[in-house]
């Protein structure tokens, strides 16, 4: 009995010790302090490298501009032929009028703009009466000429015209020719006279880049 009692006392004391250790909180480990941050030393930073970009390739294109200046070159022509510009002054006979003329190599015959075109008969022949003005304030000249024949002229945008043809004397520079001229009745016109190939043939060459080459025409020798 005493042995059993001693054994019970020892077990009781061991249980109390276990309870005492379980009720006692175990100490909490405090976190270790972090070392304080030290400021950076500029000497410890890596050196800054300068980056140089390559320059783009530039292509230089050289442009050469040639300027052409108009130059009048005198070209030798056939003997006894004169040079005419695209515009000239002609003297017309009968009438003794100095008219501004357009030199037209595309026209077969010469043409004259007149006023009050009136056909009539004289001695059984057909004649034509008209007035011719040089564009000034002077009174138009009255002219009567026999009709050689008639021609039909077609112009773009206009009806075909039946025009009388007469012989007239045209003078430019020192050259005079008697040629056929068709008459057209027009009131307002820029060029009262159009000189065609029937005057230019075997008499003149035309330089279309020039104007009024021959200047004031001389009067024909038979003029009063």
Short mmCIF file of C-alpha atoms in Angstrom, two decimals:
data_model
loop_
_atom_site.label_atom_id
_atom_site.label_comp_id
_atom_site.label_asym_id
_atom_site.label_seq_id
_atom_site.Cartn_x
_atom_site.Cartn_y
_atom_site.Cartn_z
CA UNK A 1 0.00 0.00 0.00
CA UNK A 2 2.74 2.48 0.85
CA UNK A 3 4.36 1.78 -2.57
CA UNK A 4 1.20 2.44 -4.40
CA UNK A 5 0.63 5.72 -2.54
CA UNK A 6 4.14 6.89 -3.34
CA UNK A 7 3.68 6.13 -7.01
CA UNK A 8 0.44 8.15 -7.12
CA UNK A 9 2.09 11.13 -5.43
CA UNK A 10 4.93 11.14 -7.95
CA UNK A 11 2.51 11.05 -10.91
CA UNK A 12 0.56 13.93 -9.43
CA UNK A 13 3.66 16.04 -9.02
CA UNK A 14 4.74 15.29 -12.64
CA UNK A 15 1.31 16.40 -13.98
CA UNK A 16 1.44 19.71 -12.11
CA UNK A 17 4.91 20.40 -13.52
CA UNK A 18 3.60 19.76 -17.03
CA UNK A 19 0.69 22.11 -16.46
CA UNK A 20 3.02 24.80 -15.11
CA UNK A 21 5.27 24.56 -18.23
CA UNK A 22 2.28 24.67 -20.58
CA UNK A 23 0.78 27.79 -18.98
CA UNK A 24 4.02 29.73 -19.12
CA UNK A 25 4.26 31.61 -22.51
CA UNK A 26 7.41 31.00 -24.43
CA UNK A 27 9.46 34.08 -25.17
CA UNK A 28 8.89 35.59 -28.77
CA UNK A 29 12.04 36.13 -30.76
CA UNK A 30 12.41 39.80 -31.61
CA UNK A 31 13.30 40.60 -35.24
CA UNK A 32 16.89 41.48 -35.79
CA UNK A 33 17.34 45.22 -36.49
CA UNK A 34 17.87 46.16 -40.19
CA UNK A 35 21.09 47.95 -40.90
CA UNK A 36 20.57 51.66 -41.65
CA UNK A 37 20.77 52.67 -45.36
CA UNK A 38 23.95 54.44 -46.18
CA UNK A 39 23.90 57.26 -48.82
CA UNK A 40 25.33 56.36 -52.26
CA UNK A 41 28.77 57.57 -53.03
CA UNK A 42 28.88 59.29 -56.55
CA UNK A 43 32.35 57.85 -56.96
CA UNK A 44 30.88 54.35 -56.81
CA UNK A 45 28.39 55.02 -59.70
CA UNK A 46 29.43 53.77 -63.17
CA UNK A 47 30.66 56.52 -65.49
CA UNK A 48 28.14 58.04 -67.93
CA UNK A 49 28.99 57.18 -71.51
CA UNK A 50 28.28 59.74 -74.26
CA UNK A 51 26.42 58.17 -77.17
CA UNK A 52 27.11 59.86 -80.55
CA UNK A 53 24.57 59.10 -83.27
CA UNK A 54 25.87 58.72 -86.78
CA UNK A 55 24.96 61.65 -89.08
CA UNK A 56 22.49 60.72 -91.83
CA UNK A 57 23.90 60.54 -95.31
CA UNK A 58 22.97 63.62 -97.32
CA UNK A 59 22.94 63.43 -101.09
CA UNK A 60 23.53 66.74 -102.83
CA UNK A 61 21.92 66.99 -106.25
CA UNK A 62 23.34 69.70 -108.44
CA UNK A 63 20.92 71.27 -110.88
CA UNK A 64 22.19 73.21 -113.80
CA UNK A 65 19.63 75.52 -115.38
CA UNK A 66 20.33 76.67 -118.87
CA UNK A 67 18.65 79.88 -119.97
CA UNK A 68 18.09 80.35 -123.66
CA UNK A 69 17.87 83.90 -124.87
CA UNK A 70 16.10 84.73 -128.07
CA UNK A 71 18.58 85.69 -130.68
CA UNK A 72 17.79 87.04 -134.11
CA UNK A 73 19.98 85.45 -136.71
CA UNK A 74 20.05 86.86 -140.19
CA UNK A 75 19.77 83.95 -142.58
CA UNK A 76 20.92 84.47 -146.15
CA UNK A 77 18.02 84.13 -148.58
CA UNK A 78 17.72 83.84 -152.30
CA UNK A 79 18.69 86.85 -154.34
CA UNK A 80 16.01 89.52 -154.81
CA UNK A 81 13.82 88.11 -152.00
CA UNK A 82 13.00 90.18 -148.96
CA UNK A 83 12.33 89.02 -145.41
CA UNK A 84 8.89 89.74 -143.95
CA UNK A 85 7.68 89.42 -140.40
CA UNK A 86 4.29 88.06 -139.36
CA UNK A 87 2.95 91.63 -139.46
CA UNK A 88 3.91 94.35 -141.95
CA UNK A 89 2.63 97.63 -143.35
CA UNK A 90 1.54 97.57 -147.00
CA UNK A 91 0.53 100.33 -149.36
CA UNK A 92 -2.56 99.52 -151.44
CA UNK A 93 -3.30 100.91 -154.89
CA UNK A 94 -5.68 102.23 -156.02
CA UNK A 95 -6.41 104.21 -152.91
CA UNK A 96 -2.84 105.04 -151.85
CA UNK A 97 -3.55 103.82 -148.32
CA UNK A 98 -1.03 102.42 -145.85
CA UNK A 99 -2.62 99.38 -144.16
CA UNK A 100 -1.57 97.09 -141.35
CA UNK A 101 -1.34 93.59 -142.81
CA UNK A 102 -1.16 90.05 -141.49
CA UNK A 103 1.24 87.90 -143.51
CA UNK A 104 -0.45 84.49 -143.76
CA UNK A 105 1.45 81.71 -145.54
CA UNK A 106 -1.59 79.45 -145.10
CA UNK A 107 -3.82 81.60 -147.34
CA UNK A 108 -3.70 81.01 -151.08
CA UNK A 109 -4.81 84.54 -152.05
CA UNK A 110 -4.71 87.92 -150.40
CA UNK A 111 -7.85 89.38 -148.83
CA UNK A 112 -8.98 92.96 -148.21
CA UNK A 113 -11.67 94.15 -145.77
CA UNK A 114 -13.78 96.94 -147.25
CA UNK A 115 -16.95 98.94 -146.59
CA UNK A 116 -20.17 99.25 -148.61
CA UNK A 117 -19.43 96.56 -151.17
CA UNK A 118 -21.71 97.19 -154.18
CA UNK A 119 -21.63 95.33 -157.52
CA UNK A 120 -22.67 97.14 -160.70
CA UNK A 121 -22.39 96.85 -164.48
CA UNK A 122 -20.26 99.05 -166.77
CA UNK A 123 -19.98 98.60 -170.52
CA UNK A 124 -21.43 95.11 -170.25
CA UNK A 125 -18.85 94.02 -167.64
CA UNK A 126 -19.22 93.32 -163.94
CA UNK A 127 -17.65 95.91 -161.68
CA UNK A 128 -17.50 96.40 -157.93
CA UNK A 129 -17.66 99.60 -155.90
CA UNK A 130 -16.43 99.83 -152.31
CA UNK A 131 -14.90 102.11 -149.72
CA UNK A 132 -11.50 101.52 -148.15
CA UNK A 133 -10.31 102.96 -144.82
CA UNK A 134 -6.92 102.84 -143.14
CA UNK A 135 -8.49 102.98 -139.68
CA UNK A 136 -7.84 106.68 -139.14
CA UNK A 137 -10.39 109.47 -138.88
CA UNK A 138 -9.88 110.34 -142.54
CA UNK A 139 -12.73 109.88 -144.99
CA UNK A 140 -12.66 106.37 -146.57
CA UNK A 141 -11.49 106.23 -150.18
CA UNK A 142 -14.06 105.32 -152.84
CA UNK A 143 -12.73 102.72 -155.30
CA UNK A 144 -14.22 101.10 -158.41
CA UNK A 145 -12.63 98.06 -160.08
CA UNK A 146 -13.64 95.42 -162.64
CA UNK A 147 -14.41 91.97 -161.23
CA UNK A 148 -12.14 89.24 -162.60
CA UNK A 149 -14.09 86.34 -161.11
CA UNK A 150 -15.74 85.14 -157.92
CA UNK A 151 -14.53 82.67 -155.32
CA UNK A 152 -16.33 80.84 -152.53
CA UNK A 153 -14.59 81.04 -149.16
CA UNK A 154 -15.45 78.73 -146.26
CA UNK A 155 -14.51 79.73 -142.71
CA UNK A 156 -15.07 77.64 -139.54
CA UNK A 157 -18.28 78.74 -137.85
CA UNK A 158 -19.47 80.85 -140.81
CA UNK A 159 -21.49 80.23 -143.94
CA UNK A 160 -19.68 79.97 -147.25
CA UNK A 161 -19.16 83.40 -148.79
CA UNK A 162 -19.07 84.31 -152.45
CA UNK A 163 -16.43 87.00 -152.80
CA UNK A 164 -15.43 89.09 -155.81
CA UNK A 165 -11.79 89.06 -156.88
CA UNK A 166 -10.03 92.14 -158.30
CA UNK A 167 -6.48 93.04 -159.24
CA UNK A 168 -4.72 95.43 -156.83
CA UNK A 169 -1.17 96.64 -156.36
CA UNK A 170 0.47 95.83 -153.00
CA UNK A 171 3.74 97.41 -151.88
CA UNK A 172 5.94 96.44 -148.92
CA UNK A 173 9.42 97.83 -148.40
CA UNK A 174 10.63 98.51 -151.93
CA UNK A 175 8.75 95.62 -153.59
CA UNK A 176 5.49 96.08 -155.53
CA UNK A 177 3.33 93.32 -157.02
CA UNK A 178 0.01 93.33 -158.80
CA UNK A 179 -1.97 90.41 -157.34
CA UNK A 180 -5.49 89.08 -157.10
CA UNK A 181 -7.33 90.20 -153.96
CA UNK A 182 -10.70 88.91 -152.75
CA UNK A 183 -12.94 91.53 -151.15
CA UNK A 184 -14.93 90.96 -147.96
CA UNK A 185 -17.28 93.46 -146.34
CA UNK A 186 -16.32 93.90 -142.69
CA UNK A 187 -16.76 96.91 -140.44
CA UNK A 188 -14.36 96.21 -137.60
CA UNK A 189 -11.10 94.34 -138.13
CA UNK A 190 -7.66 94.06 -136.58
CA UNK A 191 -5.88 93.56 -139.89
CA UNK A 192 -7.62 95.17 -142.89
CA UNK A 193 -5.27 93.32 -145.24
CA UNK A 194 -4.31 89.66 -145.26
CA UNK A 195 -1.36 88.88 -147.54
CA UNK A 196 -1.40 85.37 -148.97
CA UNK A 197 0.95 83.15 -150.92
CA UNK A 198 0.08 84.76 -154.28
CA UNK A 199 2.12 87.80 -153.16
CA UNK A 200 4.83 85.90 -151.26
CA UNK A 201 5.60 83.38 -154.00
CA UNK A 202 8.97 84.08 -155.61
CA UNK A 203 9.08 87.46 -153.82
CA UNK A 204 9.62 87.05 -150.06
CA UNK A 205 10.31 84.70 -147.19
CA UNK A 206 8.54 85.00 -143.82
CA UNK A 207 10.12 85.01 -140.35
CA UNK A 208 7.13 84.49 -138.04
CA UNK A 209 9.19 85.41 -134.96
CA UNK A 210 9.53 89.01 -136.14
CA UNK A 211 7.18 91.89 -136.88
CA UNK A 212 7.39 94.98 -139.10
CA UNK A 213 10.76 94.07 -140.52
CA UNK A 214 10.39 96.29 -143.60
CA UNK A 215 9.08 99.38 -141.83
CA UNK A 216 7.17 102.02 -143.78
CA UNK A 217 6.53 100.91 -147.37
CA UNK A 218 7.72 102.99 -150.27
CA UNK A 219 5.15 104.16 -152.79
CA UNK A 220 5.16 102.38 -156.16
CA UNK A 221 6.78 104.26 -158.99
CA UNK A 222 3.47 104.78 -160.85
CA UNK A 223 1.82 106.40 -157.81
CA UNK A 224 1.13 110.12 -158.06
#
